[in-house]
Coordinates of C-alpha atoms in Angstrom, one line a residue:
M1418 CA -4.7 8.2 -19.4
I1419 CA -3.9 10.8 -16.8
G1420 CA -4.1 13.6 -19.4
R1421 CA -7.8 12.7 -20.0
L1422 CA -8.8 12.6 -16.3
L1423 CA -11.4 15.2 -15.3
G1424 CA -9.8 16.1 -12.0
R1425 CA -8.3 19.0 -10.2
A1426 CA -5.1 19.2 -8.4
I1427 CA -5.1 20.4 -4.8
G1428 CA -3.8 24.0 -4.7
T1429 CA -4.4 25.4 -1.3
L1430 CA -3.0 23.8 1.9
F1431 CA -0.8 21.2 0.3
G1432 CA -0.3 22.5 -3.2
R1433 CA 3.2 24.0 -2.6
S1434 CA 6.7 22.7 -2.5
E1435 CA 7.4 23.6 1.1
P1436 CA 5.8 21.4 3.8
A1437 CA 2.7 23.0 5.4
P1438 CA 1.8 22.0 9.0
I1439 CA -1.1 19.7 9.5
A1440 CA -3.7 21.2 11.8
E1441 CA -3.7 19.5 15.3
A1442 CA -7.4 18.7 15.1
L1443 CA -7.2 17.2 11.7
W1444 CA -4.2 15.1 12.7
Q1445 CA -6.0 13.8 15.8
E1446 CA -9.1 12.9 13.7
T1447 CA -6.9 11.0 11.3
L1448 CA -5.3 9.0 14.0
A1449 CA -8.6 8.2 15.6
S1450 CA -10.1 7.0 12.4
L1451 CA -7.2 4.6 11.7
P1452 CA -6.6 2.3 14.7
F1453 CA -3.3 1.0 13.4
L1454 CA -2.0 4.5 13.5
A1455 CA -3.4 5.2 16.9
A1456 CA -1.4 2.3 18.1
L1457 CA 1.9 4.1 17.3
D1458 CA 3.7 5.5 20.3
A1459 CA 4.0 9.3 20.7
D1460 CA 7.4 9.5 19.1
E1461 CA 6.3 7.4 16.1
Q1462 CA 3.2 9.6 15.7
Q1463 CA 5.2 12.7 15.8
R1464 CA 7.7 11.4 13.2
L1465 CA 4.9 10.2 11.0
R1466 CA 3.2 13.6 11.1
A1467 CA 6.4 15.3 10.0
L1468 CA 6.9 12.7 7.3
C1469 CA 3.3 13.3 6.1
E1470 CA 3.9 17.1 5.9
A1471 CA 7.0 16.6 3.8
F1472 CA 5.2 14.0 1.6
L1473 CA 2.2 16.4 1.0
G1474 CA 4.6 19.1 0.1
E1475 CA 6.1 16.9 -2.7
K1476 CA 3.1 15.1 -4.1
E1477 CA 0.2 16.3 -6.3
F1478 CA -3.2 15.0 -5.5
T1479 CA -5.9 14.9 -8.2
A1480 CA -9.6 14.1 -7.5
V1481 CA -11.6 12.6 -10.4
G1482 CA -15.0 13.9 -11.3
E1483 CA -17.1 15.4 -8.5
L1484 CA -15.1 13.9 -5.6
P1485 CA -14.2 16.8 -3.2
L1486 CA -10.5 17.0 -2.7
T1487 CA -10.4 17.8 1.1
D1488 CA -7.5 18.2 3.5
A1489 CA -8.9 15.2 5.4
L1490 CA -8.7 13.0 2.3
C1491 CA -5.2 14.0 1.6
V1492 CA -3.9 13.6 5.1
S1493 CA -5.6 10.2 5.5
I1494 CA -4.0 8.8 2.3
A1495 CA -0.6 10.4 3.2
A1496 CA -0.7 9.0 6.7
Q1497 CA -1.5 5.4 5.5
G1498 CA 1.0 5.7 2.7
C1499 CA 3.8 7.0 4.8
L1500 CA 3.5 4.4 7.5
P1501 CA 5.6 1.8 5.6
I1502 CA 8.4 4.3 5.2
L1503 CA 8.3 5.6 8.8
N1504 CA 11.8 4.3 9.4
L1505 CA 12.9 4.2 5.7
G1506 CA 12.6 7.8 4.7
L1507 CA 10.8 9.8 2.1
E1508 CA 13.4 9.2 -0.6
R1509 CA 11.8 5.8 -1.0
Y1510 CA 8.9 7.6 -2.7
R1511 CA 11.0 9.8 -5.0
G1512 CA 10.7 9.5 -8.8
W1513 CA 7.0 10.0 -9.0
V1514 CA 4.5 12.8 -8.0
G1515 CA 0.9 12.1 -8.8
I1516 CA -1.8 10.5 -6.6
V1517 CA -5.1 10.2 -8.4
V1518 CA -8.2 9.6 -6.2
Y1519 CA -11.4 8.2 -7.5
A1520 CA -14.7 8.3 -5.5
D1521 CA -15.1 4.5 -5.9
E1522 CA -13.8 1.7 -8.0
F1523 CA -12.7 2.6 -11.5
V1524 CA -12.1 1.1 -14.9
I1525 CA -8.7 0.4 -16.4
P1526 CA -8.4 -0.6 -20.0
R1527 CA -6.2 -3.7 -20.5
S1528 CA -4.9 -5.7 -23.4
I1529 CA -3.3 -9.1 -23.5
E1530 CA -1.8 -11.1 -26.4
D1531 CA -2.6 -14.8 -26.5
E1532 CA -0.4 -17.6 -27.8
F1533 CA -1.5 -17.0 -31.3
G1534 CA -0.6 -13.3 -31.3
V1535 CA -4.1 -12.1 -31.1
V1536 CA -4.5 -9.0 -28.8
H1537 CA -7.6 -9.1 -26.6
E1538 CA -8.8 -5.8 -25.1
Y1539 CA -10.9 -5.6 -21.9
D1540 CA -11.8 -3.4 -19.0
E1541 CA -10.8 -4.2 -15.5
I1542 CA -12.5 -2.8 -12.4
A1543 CA -9.9 -1.8 -9.8
S1544 CA -9.7 -0.2 -6.4
G1545 CA -6.1 0.8 -6.8
E1546 CA -3.2 0.8 -9.2
A1547 CA 0.5 1.8 -9.0
W1548 CA 2.3 2.6 -12.2
E1549 CA 6.1 2.2 -12.5
G1550 CA 7.5 5.7 -12.7
G1551 CA 4.0 7.1 -12.8
P1552 CA 1.1 8.0 -10.6
L1553 CA -0.6 6.0 -7.9
L1554 CA -4.4 5.6 -8.3
V1555 CA -6.7 4.7 -5.5
S1556 CA -10.5 4.5 -4.7
W1557 CA -11.4 6.8 -1.8
R1558 CA -14.3 4.5 -0.8
D1559 CA -11.9 1.6 -0.5
A1560 CA -9.3 3.7 1.3
Q1561 CA -11.9 4.4 4.0
M1562 CA -12.3 0.7 4.6
A1563 CA -8.9 0.6 6.3
G1564 CA -8.5 -0.9 9.7
S1565 CA -9.4 -4.5 9.6
G1566 CA -6.8 -6.1 7.4
Y1567 CA -7.8 -4.5 4.1
N1568 CA -5.8 -1.4 3.1
V1569 CA -5.7 -0.4 -0.5
V1570 CA -3.4 2.6 0.3
I1571 CA -0.7 0.5 1.9
H1572 CA -1.1 -2.1 -0.8
E1573 CA -0.4 0.4 -3.6
F1574 CA 2.4 2.1 -1.8
A1575 CA 4.0 -1.3 -1.2
H1576 CA 3.9 -1.8 -4.9
K1577 CA 5.7 1.6 -5.2
L1578 CA 8.4 0.2 -2.9
D1579 CA 8.6 -2.9 -4.9
M1580 CA 9.1 -0.9 -8.1
Q1581 CA 12.1 1.0 -6.8
N1582 CA 14.4 -1.5 -8.4
G1583 CA 12.4 -2.5 -11.5
P1584 CA 9.0 -4.0 -12.3
A1585 CA 7.0 -5.2 -9.2
D1586 CA 8.1 -8.8 -8.5
G1587 CA 7.8 -9.0 -4.7
V1588 CA 11.5 -8.1 -4.1
P1589 CA 11.8 -4.4 -3.1
L1590 CA 15.1 -2.6 -2.8
L1591 CA 16.6 -4.4 0.2
P1592 CA 19.0 -3.1 2.8
P1593 CA 22.5 -4.7 3.0
T1594 CA 21.4 -6.7 6.0
L1595 CA 18.9 -8.7 3.9
A1596 CA 20.2 -11.0 1.2
R1597 CA 18.1 -11.1 -1.9
D1598 CA 18.4 -14.9 -2.2
D1599 CA 17.1 -15.3 1.3
W1600 CA 14.3 -12.8 0.8
E1601 CA 13.2 -14.5 -2.5
A1602 CA 13.3 -18.0 -1.0
T1603 CA 11.3 -17.0 2.0
L1604 CA 8.7 -15.0 0.0
L1605 CA 8.3 -17.5 -2.8
A1606 CA 7.9 -20.4 -0.4
A1607 CA 5.2 -18.5 1.6
W1608 CA 3.5 -17.5 -1.6
E1609 CA 3.4 -21.0 -3.0
N1610 CA 2.1 -22.3 0.3
F1611 CA -0.6 -19.7 0.5
A1612 CA -1.6 -20.3 -3.2
A1613 CA -2.2 -23.9 -2.3
E1614 CA -4.1 -22.9 0.8
V1615 CA -6.4 -20.7 -1.3
D1616 CA -7.0 -23.5 -3.9
A1617 CA -8.0 -25.9 -1.1
A1618 CA -10.2 -23.3 0.5
D1619 CA -11.9 -22.6 -2.8
E1620 CA -12.7 -26.3 -3.2
R1621 CA -14.3 -26.4 0.2
G1622 CA -16.1 -23.1 -0.3
E1623 CA -14.3 -21.5 2.6
D1624 CA -12.5 -18.2 3.1
T1625 CA -8.8 -17.8 4.1
A1626 CA -7.9 -15.6 7.1
L1627 CA -5.6 -13.6 4.8
D1628 CA -6.8 -12.0 1.6
P1629 CA -6.8 -14.6 -1.2
Y1630 CA -5.8 -12.0 -3.8
A1631 CA -2.3 -12.5 -2.4
A1632 CA -2.1 -15.8 -4.4
E1633 CA -2.2 -13.9 -7.7
S1634 CA 1.6 -13.4 -8.0
P1635 CA 4.7 -12.8 -5.8
A1636 CA 4.2 -9.0 -6.3
E1637 CA 0.6 -9.1 -5.1
F1638 CA 1.6 -11.4 -2.3
F1639 CA 4.2 -8.8 -1.1
A1640 CA 1.6 -6.0 -1.3
V1641 CA -1.2 -7.9 0.5
M1642 CA 1.1 -9.3 3.2
S1643 CA 2.3 -5.7 3.7
E1644 CA -1.3 -4.8 4.4
A1645 CA -1.5 -7.6 7.0
F1646 CA 1.9 -6.6 8.5
F1647 CA 0.6 -3.2 9.4
E1648 CA -3.0 -3.9 10.2
T1649 CA -3.2 -7.5 11.4
P1650 CA 0.4 -8.4 12.3
W1651 CA -0.6 -11.2 14.6
L1652 CA -2.2 -13.0 11.7
L1653 CA 0.8 -12.7 9.5
Q1654 CA 3.2 -13.6 12.3
E1655 CA 1.2 -16.7 13.2
R1656 CA 0.8 -17.9 9.6
F1657 CA 4.2 -17.0 8.1
P1658 CA 6.6 -16.3 11.0
E1659 CA 9.7 -16.3 8.8
L1660 CA 8.2 -13.9 6.3
Y1661 CA 7.1 -11.7 9.2
A1662 CA 10.7 -11.6 10.5
R1663 CA 11.9 -10.5 7.0
F1664 CA 9.3 -7.8 6.9
V1665 CA 10.4 -6.5 10.3
A1666 CA 13.9 -6.3 9.0
F1667 CA 12.9 -4.6 5.8
Y1668 CA 10.4 -2.1 7.2
R1669 CA 12.4 -1.6 10.4
Q1670 CA 9.2 -1.8 12.4
D1671 CA 7.5 -4.5 14.4
P1672 CA 3.8 -3.8 14.5
G1673 CA 3.1 -7.0 16.4
R1674 CA 4.7 -5.3 19.5
R1675 CA 2.3 -2.4 19.3
P1676 CA -1.0 -2.4 21.3
S1677 CA -3.7 -4.2 19.4
P1678 CA -6.7 -1.9 18.4
G1679 CA -9.1 -1.5 21.2
A1680 CA -6.6 -2.7 23.8

């Protein structure tokens, strides 16, 4: 699929192997546009900036069609994508290079085999996609919606973390301090609870405070709850305190202790 994309790779500021500095004005504009980044303290912002510069020196951005591939776009995606690894390190994103940016939602061809062995092909409209061992795809329009609990960039980068030890299943590569059995039990219990909550809300014609897409699978639950962890931590902490505590231990961050946007 990537070989057929009509895109162009960035080849100026960030198209080289050595990290290039992010201009001060551009960095401040990026922070101002993303309130969950503005809430970081000065040391965290400085470390995030250095991490973004290294990230941009390693990755290759491709814009599809007529979408302008600007420095502002690349820095914004890098800053959001590097936030989860602020205290984990860039090695967590090694093993893949490409980031493909669409102007808006895009179509992904799918196929599924039913119980009779018949293969059904269909097109799925997506705002993001992470491929195991391959590129990460994201809609720029959706990426710009970040800040109120919906973050397609963090979502897809969480999938990349999940894929470090195999296909995405909601269990990323854990530190020795987190037992896999404990993580799985906590995550699956929260997922099953949330899936039931989504079903009940659907029957009543109501919305859930957290994105109902999380009910799709444990992998999607981990990715969606990672969005909430960084953007609306108070919601996640209130709804799933045990899961929140595991996320604090995994990401080595506690966004709930940061100033809330607008404070």
